[in-house]
Short mmCIF file of N, CA and C and ligand atoms in Angstrom, two decimals:
data_model
loop_
_atom_site.label_atom_id
_atom_site.label_comp_id
_atom_site.label_asym_id
_atom_site.label_seq_id
_atom_site.Cartn_x
_atom_site.Cartn_y
_atom_site.Cartn_z
N MET F 30 -3.53 35.35 -114.18
CA MET F 30 -3.65 36.54 -115.04
C MET F 30 -3.81 37.78 -114.17
N ILE F 31 -2.92 38.74 -114.34
CA ILE F 31 -2.96 39.96 -113.55
C ILE F 31 -3.66 41.06 -114.36
N ASP F 32 -4.70 41.66 -113.74
CA ASP F 32 -5.48 42.68 -114.46
C ASP F 32 -5.70 43.89 -113.54
N ILE F 33 -4.64 44.66 -113.32
CA ILE F 33 -4.71 45.79 -112.39
C ILE F 33 -4.74 47.13 -113.11
N GLY F 34 -4.82 47.10 -114.44
CA GLY F 34 -4.89 48.36 -115.19
C GLY F 34 -3.55 48.86 -115.69
N ILE F 35 -2.51 48.01 -115.59
CA ILE F 35 -1.19 48.34 -116.17
C ILE F 35 -0.81 47.17 -117.08
N GLU F 36 -0.52 47.47 -118.33
CA GLU F 36 -0.20 46.42 -119.31
C GLU F 36 1.04 45.63 -118.86
N ALA F 37 1.09 44.36 -119.31
CA ALA F 37 2.17 43.45 -118.88
C ALA F 37 3.55 44.01 -119.20
N ASP F 38 3.72 44.61 -120.38
CA ASP F 38 5.05 45.10 -120.73
C ASP F 38 5.46 46.27 -119.83
N LYS F 39 4.48 47.06 -119.42
CA LYS F 39 4.77 48.18 -118.51
C LYS F 39 5.06 47.67 -117.09
N ARG F 40 4.29 46.64 -116.68
CA ARG F 40 4.57 46.04 -115.36
C ARG F 40 5.99 45.49 -115.33
N LYS F 41 6.38 44.88 -116.44
CA LYS F 41 7.74 44.32 -116.54
C LYS F 41 8.79 45.43 -116.46
N GLU F 42 8.52 46.53 -117.13
CA GLU F 42 9.46 47.65 -117.12
C GLU F 42 9.63 48.20 -115.70
N ILE F 43 8.51 48.33 -114.99
CA ILE F 43 8.58 48.83 -113.61
C ILE F 43 9.29 47.82 -112.71
N ALA F 44 8.95 46.54 -112.87
CA ALA F 44 9.58 45.50 -112.03
C ALA F 44 11.09 45.48 -112.25
N ASP F 45 11.52 45.57 -113.51
CA ASP F 45 12.96 45.58 -113.80
C ASP F 45 13.62 46.81 -113.18
N SER F 46 12.94 47.94 -113.25
CA SER F 46 13.49 49.17 -112.66
C SER F 46 13.55 49.06 -111.15
N LEU F 47 12.49 48.50 -110.55
CA LEU F 47 12.47 48.33 -109.09
C LEU F 47 13.57 47.36 -108.63
N SER F 48 13.94 46.43 -109.50
CA SER F 48 15.03 45.50 -109.15
C SER F 48 16.33 46.26 -108.93
N ARG F 49 16.51 47.37 -109.63
CA ARG F 49 17.70 48.21 -109.43
C ARG F 49 17.63 48.91 -108.07
N VAL F 50 16.44 49.37 -107.69
CA VAL F 50 16.26 49.98 -106.35
C VAL F 50 16.54 48.93 -105.28
N LEU F 51 16.03 47.71 -105.49
CA LEU F 51 16.24 46.62 -104.54
C LEU F 51 17.73 46.32 -104.40
N ALA F 52 18.43 46.22 -105.54
CA ALA F 52 19.86 45.90 -105.51
C ALA F 52 20.67 47.01 -104.83
N ASP F 53 20.34 48.25 -105.13
CA ASP F 53 21.02 49.38 -104.47
C ASP F 53 20.77 49.33 -102.96
N THR F 54 19.52 49.10 -102.58
CA THR F 54 19.16 49.12 -101.16
C THR F 54 19.84 47.97 -100.42
N TYR F 55 19.88 46.80 -101.05
CA TYR F 55 20.51 45.64 -100.41
C TYR F 55 22.02 45.86 -100.26
N THR F 56 22.62 46.43 -101.29
CA THR F 56 24.06 46.69 -101.25
C THR F 56 24.38 47.72 -100.17
N LEU F 57 23.53 48.73 -100.05
CA LEU F 57 23.72 49.74 -99.00
C LEU F 57 23.48 49.14 -97.61
N TYR F 58 22.50 48.23 -97.52
CA TYR F 58 22.26 47.50 -96.27
C TYR F 58 23.53 46.77 -95.83
N LEU F 59 24.12 46.02 -96.76
CA LEU F 59 25.30 45.23 -96.42
C LEU F 59 26.47 46.13 -96.05
N LYS F 60 26.65 47.22 -96.79
CA LYS F 60 27.74 48.16 -96.50
C LYS F 60 27.56 48.76 -95.11
N THR F 61 26.33 49.13 -94.76
CA THR F 61 26.06 49.75 -93.46
C THR F 61 26.31 48.76 -92.33
N HIS F 62 25.89 47.50 -92.54
CA HIS F 62 26.13 46.47 -91.52
C HIS F 62 27.64 46.21 -91.36
N HIS F 63 28.31 46.14 -92.50
CA HIS F 63 29.77 45.95 -92.53
C HIS F 63 30.47 47.05 -91.72
N PHE F 64 30.03 48.28 -91.92
CA PHE F 64 30.64 49.41 -91.21
C PHE F 64 30.28 49.38 -89.72
N HIS F 65 29.07 48.96 -89.40
CA HIS F 65 28.67 48.77 -87.99
C HIS F 65 29.64 47.82 -87.29
N TRP F 66 30.00 46.75 -87.97
CA TRP F 66 30.91 45.77 -87.36
C TRP F 66 32.32 46.32 -87.20
N ASN F 67 32.79 47.09 -88.16
CA ASN F 67 34.22 47.38 -88.25
C ASN F 67 34.64 48.81 -87.94
N VAL F 68 33.67 49.67 -87.60
CA VAL F 68 34.05 51.06 -87.32
C VAL F 68 34.94 51.13 -86.07
N THR F 69 35.90 52.05 -86.09
CA THR F 69 36.79 52.28 -84.94
C THR F 69 36.99 53.79 -84.75
N GLY F 70 37.57 54.15 -83.61
CA GLY F 70 37.91 55.55 -83.37
C GLY F 70 37.05 56.19 -82.31
N PRO F 71 37.27 57.50 -82.07
CA PRO F 71 36.57 58.20 -80.98
C PRO F 71 35.06 58.29 -81.18
N MET F 72 34.59 58.14 -82.43
CA MET F 72 33.15 58.19 -82.69
C MET F 72 32.52 56.80 -82.69
N PHE F 73 33.27 55.81 -82.18
CA PHE F 73 32.78 54.42 -82.27
C PHE F 73 31.35 54.25 -81.78
N GLN F 74 31.08 54.71 -80.56
CA GLN F 74 29.77 54.43 -79.97
C GLN F 74 28.64 55.06 -80.80
N THR F 75 28.83 56.32 -81.17
CA THR F 75 27.84 57.04 -81.98
C THR F 75 27.59 56.33 -83.30
N LEU F 76 28.67 56.01 -84.00
CA LEU F 76 28.52 55.46 -85.35
C LEU F 76 28.04 54.01 -85.32
N HIS F 77 28.55 53.23 -84.37
CA HIS F 77 28.13 51.83 -84.23
C HIS F 77 26.60 51.78 -84.06
N LEU F 78 26.06 52.64 -83.20
CA LEU F 78 24.61 52.64 -82.95
C LEU F 78 23.84 53.27 -84.10
N MET F 79 24.36 54.34 -84.67
CA MET F 79 23.68 55.00 -85.78
C MET F 79 23.58 54.05 -86.99
N PHE F 80 24.68 53.36 -87.28
CA PHE F 80 24.67 52.41 -88.41
C PHE F 80 23.68 51.27 -88.14
N GLU F 81 23.55 50.87 -86.89
CA GLU F 81 22.60 49.79 -86.57
C GLU F 81 21.17 50.21 -86.90
N GLY F 82 20.80 51.42 -86.49
CA GLY F 82 19.47 51.93 -86.83
C GLY F 82 19.25 51.98 -88.32
N GLN F 83 20.30 52.36 -89.04
CA GLN F 83 20.17 52.51 -90.49
C GLN F 83 20.06 51.15 -91.19
N TYR F 84 20.88 50.17 -90.79
CA TYR F 84 20.77 48.88 -91.49
C TYR F 84 19.47 48.17 -91.15
N ASN F 85 18.95 48.38 -89.94
CA ASN F 85 17.65 47.78 -89.62
C ASN F 85 16.55 48.36 -90.51
N GLU F 86 16.60 49.66 -90.74
CA GLU F 86 15.60 50.30 -91.60
C GLU F 86 15.72 49.77 -93.03
N LEU F 87 16.97 49.62 -93.51
CA LEU F 87 17.19 49.13 -94.88
C LEU F 87 16.73 47.68 -95.04
N ALA F 88 16.91 46.88 -93.98
CA ALA F 88 16.48 45.48 -94.04
C ALA F 88 14.97 45.38 -94.19
N LEU F 89 14.24 46.29 -93.56
CA LEU F 89 12.78 46.30 -93.73
C LEU F 89 12.40 46.82 -95.12
N ALA F 90 13.16 47.79 -95.60
CA ALA F 90 12.84 48.41 -96.89
C ALA F 90 12.98 47.43 -98.06
N VAL F 91 14.00 46.59 -98.05
CA VAL F 91 14.18 45.66 -99.18
C VAL F 91 12.96 44.74 -99.31
N ASP F 92 12.36 44.41 -98.19
CA ASP F 92 11.18 43.54 -98.22
C ASP F 92 10.01 44.23 -98.94
N LEU F 93 9.81 45.50 -98.66
CA LEU F 93 8.72 46.23 -99.30
C LEU F 93 8.93 46.35 -100.80
N VAL F 94 10.17 46.61 -101.20
CA VAL F 94 10.47 46.76 -102.64
C VAL F 94 10.29 45.41 -103.34
N ALA F 95 10.84 44.35 -102.75
CA ALA F 95 10.73 43.02 -103.36
C ALA F 95 9.26 42.59 -103.48
N GLU F 96 8.47 42.89 -102.47
CA GLU F 96 7.07 42.46 -102.51
C GLU F 96 6.24 43.29 -103.50
N ARG F 97 6.66 44.51 -103.76
CA ARG F 97 6.01 45.29 -104.83
C ARG F 97 6.30 44.65 -106.19
N ILE F 98 7.53 44.19 -106.39
CA ILE F 98 7.88 43.49 -107.64
C ILE F 98 7.00 42.25 -107.80
N ARG F 99 6.78 41.52 -106.72
CA ARG F 99 5.93 40.33 -106.76
C ARG F 99 4.48 40.70 -107.10
N ALA F 100 4.00 41.79 -106.51
CA ALA F 100 2.62 42.21 -106.77
C ALA F 100 2.43 42.62 -108.22
N LEU F 101 3.50 43.04 -108.87
CA LEU F 101 3.44 43.40 -110.29
C LEU F 101 3.55 42.17 -111.18
N GLY F 102 3.82 41.00 -110.57
CA GLY F 102 3.79 39.75 -111.34
C GLY F 102 5.13 39.18 -111.72
N PHE F 103 6.21 39.65 -111.09
CA PHE F 103 7.54 39.19 -111.47
C PHE F 103 8.33 38.72 -110.25
N HIS F 104 9.39 37.97 -110.52
CA HIS F 104 10.24 37.49 -109.44
C HIS F 104 11.22 38.58 -109.02
N ALA F 105 11.45 38.66 -107.72
CA ALA F 105 12.44 39.60 -107.19
C ALA F 105 13.82 38.95 -107.21
N PRO F 106 14.87 39.69 -107.61
CA PRO F 106 16.23 39.14 -107.52
C PRO F 106 16.60 38.95 -106.05
N GLY F 107 17.44 37.94 -105.78
CA GLY F 107 17.76 37.66 -104.37
C GLY F 107 19.09 36.97 -104.18
N THR F 108 20.02 37.16 -105.12
CA THR F 108 21.36 36.60 -104.93
C THR F 108 22.39 37.72 -104.99
N TYR F 109 23.55 37.47 -104.35
CA TYR F 109 24.62 38.48 -104.39
C TYR F 109 25.05 38.75 -105.82
N ARG F 110 25.05 37.70 -106.66
CA ARG F 110 25.46 37.88 -108.06
C ARG F 110 24.50 38.83 -108.78
N GLN F 111 23.19 38.61 -108.59
CA GLN F 111 22.20 39.49 -109.23
C GLN F 111 22.31 40.91 -108.69
N PHE F 112 22.45 41.04 -107.38
CA PHE F 112 22.53 42.38 -106.79
C PHE F 112 23.78 43.12 -107.28
N ALA F 113 24.90 42.39 -107.39
CA ALA F 113 26.14 43.04 -107.86
C ALA F 113 25.97 43.53 -109.29
N ALA F 114 25.25 42.75 -110.10
CA ALA F 114 25.06 43.14 -111.51
C ALA F 114 24.11 44.33 -111.63
N LEU F 115 23.12 44.42 -110.75
CA LEU F 115 22.09 45.45 -110.85
C LEU F 115 22.43 46.73 -110.10
N SER F 116 23.28 46.64 -109.08
CA SER F 116 23.50 47.78 -108.19
C SER F 116 24.41 48.84 -108.80
N SER F 117 24.13 50.10 -108.43
CA SER F 117 24.99 51.23 -108.84
C SER F 117 25.96 51.61 -107.74
N ILE F 118 25.92 50.90 -106.60
CA ILE F 118 26.75 51.26 -105.45
C ILE F 118 27.97 50.33 -105.39
N PRO F 119 29.18 50.89 -105.49
CA PRO F 119 30.38 50.03 -105.45
C PRO F 119 30.63 49.47 -104.05
N GLU F 120 31.30 48.31 -103.99
CA GLU F 120 31.68 47.71 -102.71
C GLU F 120 33.12 48.08 -102.38
N GLU F 121 33.42 48.09 -101.07
CA GLU F 121 34.77 48.40 -100.63
C GLU F 121 35.57 47.11 -100.50
N GLU F 122 36.84 47.19 -100.88
CA GLU F 122 37.72 46.02 -100.78
C GLU F 122 38.37 45.95 -99.40
N SER F 123 38.41 47.10 -98.69
CA SER F 123 39.05 47.11 -97.37
C SER F 123 38.17 47.89 -96.41
N VAL F 124 38.62 48.00 -95.17
CA VAL F 124 37.84 48.71 -94.14
C VAL F 124 38.29 50.17 -94.09
N PRO F 125 37.40 51.12 -94.44
CA PRO F 125 37.78 52.53 -94.43
C PRO F 125 37.83 53.08 -93.00
N LYS F 126 38.48 54.24 -92.86
CA LYS F 126 38.43 54.99 -91.60
C LYS F 126 37.01 55.52 -91.38
N ALA F 127 36.70 55.86 -90.12
CA ALA F 127 35.33 56.26 -89.78
C ALA F 127 34.80 57.40 -90.66
N GLN F 128 35.63 58.44 -90.85
CA GLN F 128 35.17 59.58 -91.66
C GLN F 128 34.86 59.17 -93.10
N GLU F 129 35.69 58.26 -93.62
CA GLU F 129 35.47 57.78 -94.98
C GLU F 129 34.22 56.90 -95.05
N MET F 130 33.99 56.12 -93.99
CA MET F 130 32.75 55.33 -93.94
C MET F 130 31.54 56.25 -94.08
N ILE F 131 31.57 57.36 -93.34
CA ILE F 131 30.43 58.30 -93.39
C ILE F 131 30.26 58.84 -94.80
N ARG F 132 31.38 59.24 -95.42
CA ARG F 132 31.30 59.76 -96.80
C ARG F 132 30.74 58.71 -97.76
N LEU F 133 31.17 57.47 -97.60
CA LEU F 133 30.70 56.40 -98.50
C LEU F 133 29.21 56.13 -98.30
N LEU F 134 28.75 56.23 -97.05
CA LEU F 134 27.32 56.01 -96.79
C LEU F 134 26.48 57.17 -97.31
N VAL F 135 26.98 58.41 -97.19
CA VAL F 135 26.27 59.55 -97.79
C VAL F 135 26.11 59.28 -99.29
N SER F 136 27.20 58.90 -99.92
CA SER F 136 27.18 58.63 -101.36
C SER F 136 26.20 57.50 -101.69
N GLY F 137 26.18 56.46 -100.86
CA GLY F 137 25.26 55.34 -101.08
C GLY F 137 23.80 55.76 -100.98
N HIS F 138 23.48 56.55 -99.95
CA HIS F 138 22.09 57.01 -99.80
C HIS F 138 21.70 57.94 -100.95
N GLU F 139 22.63 58.76 -101.40
CA GLU F 139 22.34 59.64 -102.54
C GLU F 139 22.11 58.81 -103.81
N THR F 140 22.88 57.74 -103.95
CA THR F 140 22.73 56.88 -105.13
C THR F 140 21.36 56.22 -105.15
N VAL F 141 20.91 55.68 -104.01
CA VAL F 141 19.58 55.05 -104.01
C VAL F 141 18.50 56.10 -104.30
N ALA F 142 18.67 57.30 -103.76
CA ALA F 142 17.69 58.36 -104.03
C ALA F 142 17.64 58.66 -105.53
N ARG F 143 18.80 58.71 -106.17
CA ARG F 143 18.82 58.99 -107.63
C ARG F 143 18.15 57.86 -108.41
N THR F 144 18.46 56.61 -108.05
CA THR F 144 17.84 55.47 -108.74
C THR F 144 16.33 55.50 -108.54
N ALA F 145 15.89 55.73 -107.30
CA ALA F 145 14.45 55.77 -107.00
C ALA F 145 13.77 56.89 -107.80
N ARG F 146 14.45 58.01 -107.95
CA ARG F 146 13.88 59.15 -108.68
C ARG F 146 13.73 58.81 -110.17
N GLN F 147 14.69 58.08 -110.73
CA GLN F 147 14.57 57.64 -112.14
C GLN F 147 13.40 56.68 -112.30
N VAL F 148 13.29 55.73 -111.39
CA VAL F 148 12.23 54.72 -111.49
C VAL F 148 10.86 55.36 -111.27
N PHE F 149 10.80 56.39 -110.44
CA PHE F 149 9.53 57.09 -110.20
C PHE F 149 8.93 57.57 -111.51
N LYS F 150 9.77 58.09 -112.41
CA LYS F 150 9.27 58.59 -113.70
C LYS F 150 8.61 57.48 -114.51
N VAL F 151 9.22 56.29 -114.46
CA VAL F 151 8.66 55.13 -115.17
C VAL F 151 7.29 54.78 -114.59
N ALA F 152 7.22 54.72 -113.26
CA ALA F 152 5.97 54.34 -112.58
C ALA F 152 4.89 55.40 -112.78
N GLU F 153 5.30 56.64 -112.71
CA GLU F 153 4.35 57.75 -112.88
C GLU F 153 3.74 57.74 -114.28
N GLY F 154 4.56 57.37 -115.26
CA GLY F 154 4.11 57.38 -116.65
C GLY F 154 2.99 56.40 -116.93
N VAL F 155 2.87 55.36 -116.11
CA VAL F 155 1.81 54.37 -116.34
C VAL F 155 0.83 54.32 -115.16
N SER F 156 0.77 55.42 -114.40
CA SER F 156 -0.17 55.54 -113.27
C SER F 156 -0.04 54.41 -112.26
N ASP F 157 1.21 54.03 -111.96
CA ASP F 157 1.43 53.02 -110.91
C ASP F 157 1.64 53.75 -109.58
N GLN F 158 0.51 54.18 -108.99
CA GLN F 158 0.59 54.99 -107.77
C GLN F 158 1.22 54.26 -106.59
N PRO F 159 0.94 52.96 -106.38
CA PRO F 159 1.57 52.28 -105.24
C PRO F 159 3.11 52.29 -105.33
N THR F 160 3.64 52.09 -106.55
CA THR F 160 5.09 52.15 -106.71
C THR F 160 5.59 53.58 -106.48
N CYS F 161 4.85 54.56 -106.99
CA CYS F 161 5.23 55.96 -106.76
C CYS F 161 5.24 56.27 -105.27
N ASP F 162 4.25 55.78 -104.55
CA ASP F 162 4.16 56.02 -103.10
C ASP F 162 5.35 55.39 -102.38
N LEU F 163 5.66 54.15 -102.73
CA LEU F 163 6.80 53.46 -102.12
C LEU F 163 8.10 54.22 -102.41
N LEU F 164 8.27 54.63 -103.65
CA LEU F 164 9.51 55.32 -104.03
C LEU F 164 9.62 56.69 -103.36
N THR F 165 8.47 57.36 -103.19
CA THR F 165 8.48 58.65 -102.49
C THR F 165 8.96 58.46 -101.06
N GLN F 166 8.46 57.43 -100.40
CA GLN F 166 8.89 57.15 -99.02
C GLN F 166 10.37 56.81 -98.96
N ARG F 167 10.83 56.03 -99.95
CA ARG F 167 12.25 55.65 -99.95
C ARG F 167 13.14 56.88 -100.19
N MET F 168 12.73 57.75 -101.10
CA MET F 168 13.53 58.97 -101.35
C MET F 168 13.60 59.82 -100.09
N GLN F 169 12.47 59.93 -99.37
CA GLN F 169 12.46 60.72 -98.12
C GLN F 169 13.47 60.16 -97.13
N VAL F 170 13.45 58.85 -96.94
CA VAL F 170 14.37 58.22 -95.98
C VAL F 170 15.82 58.43 -96.41
N HIS F 171 16.11 58.17 -97.68
CA HIS F 171 17.51 58.24 -98.13
C HIS F 171 18.04 59.68 -98.10
N GLU F 172 17.20 60.62 -98.46
CA GLU F 172 17.65 62.02 -98.47
C GLU F 172 17.83 62.52 -97.02
N LYS F 173 16.95 62.10 -96.12
CA LYS F 173 17.09 62.50 -94.72
C LYS F 173 18.33 61.85 -94.08
N THR F 174 18.54 60.57 -94.37
CA THR F 174 19.70 59.88 -93.81
C THR F 174 20.99 60.46 -94.35
N ALA F 175 21.00 60.80 -95.64
CA ALA F 175 22.19 61.42 -96.23
C ALA F 175 22.49 62.74 -95.53
N TRP F 176 21.46 63.52 -95.25
CA TRP F 176 21.64 64.80 -94.52
C TRP F 176 22.23 64.55 -93.13
N MET F 177 21.69 63.56 -92.40
CA MET F 177 22.17 63.30 -91.05
C MET F 177 23.63 62.86 -91.05
N LEU F 178 23.98 62.00 -91.99
CA LEU F 178 25.37 61.53 -92.08
C LEU F 178 26.28 62.68 -92.51
N ARG F 179 25.84 63.45 -93.46
CA ARG F 179 26.61 64.60 -93.96
C ARG F 179 26.90 65.58 -92.82
N SER F 180 25.91 65.75 -91.94
CA SER F 180 26.05 66.70 -90.83
C SER F 180 27.15 66.31 -89.84
N LEU F 181 27.48 65.01 -89.80
CA LEU F 181 28.54 64.55 -88.90
C LEU F 181 29.92 65.02 -89.35
N ILE F 182 30.08 65.23 -90.64
CA ILE F 182 31.42 65.55 -91.15
C ILE F 182 31.53 66.96 -91.69
N GLU F 183 30.40 67.71 -91.66
CA GLU F 183 30.46 69.11 -92.10
C GLU F 183 30.97 69.97 -90.95
N ALA F 184 31.87 70.87 -91.28
CA ALA F 184 32.43 71.75 -90.24
C ALA F 184 31.44 72.85 -89.88
FE1 FE2 N 211 25.47 44.60 -83.86
#
């Protein structure tokens, strides 16, 4: 029996919402790793290393989101099928050019930031400060990373 001051139906609502953040983050993790493997061109070294830093950060982040779902009393999704159903980030069917990879990653980071911002309202409404704190940190990372990637392709 969980008695942390948030009703079960509200905990469920937050956990379901956090599952969308988890799915977005995992999908972006996979996309970033995919691009790390397959990037080509004159920016290879820069992008190969930059993407590595980014996917490592995302791999740590999914753990924090999943464990928050567990602390709220629910199971975290953990299959590609579940993530595909929950995620707002589309997958690529082919390998894009380097500039397009950057654009797609900017879009992916912006998407996770938007999802996290929506879920924040749910968590805030029931005084779930730990979830709000986690989401605030995730929004900071995604918005900063989007800026850094955007700066590579802005003239
Ligand atoms: Fe590698």
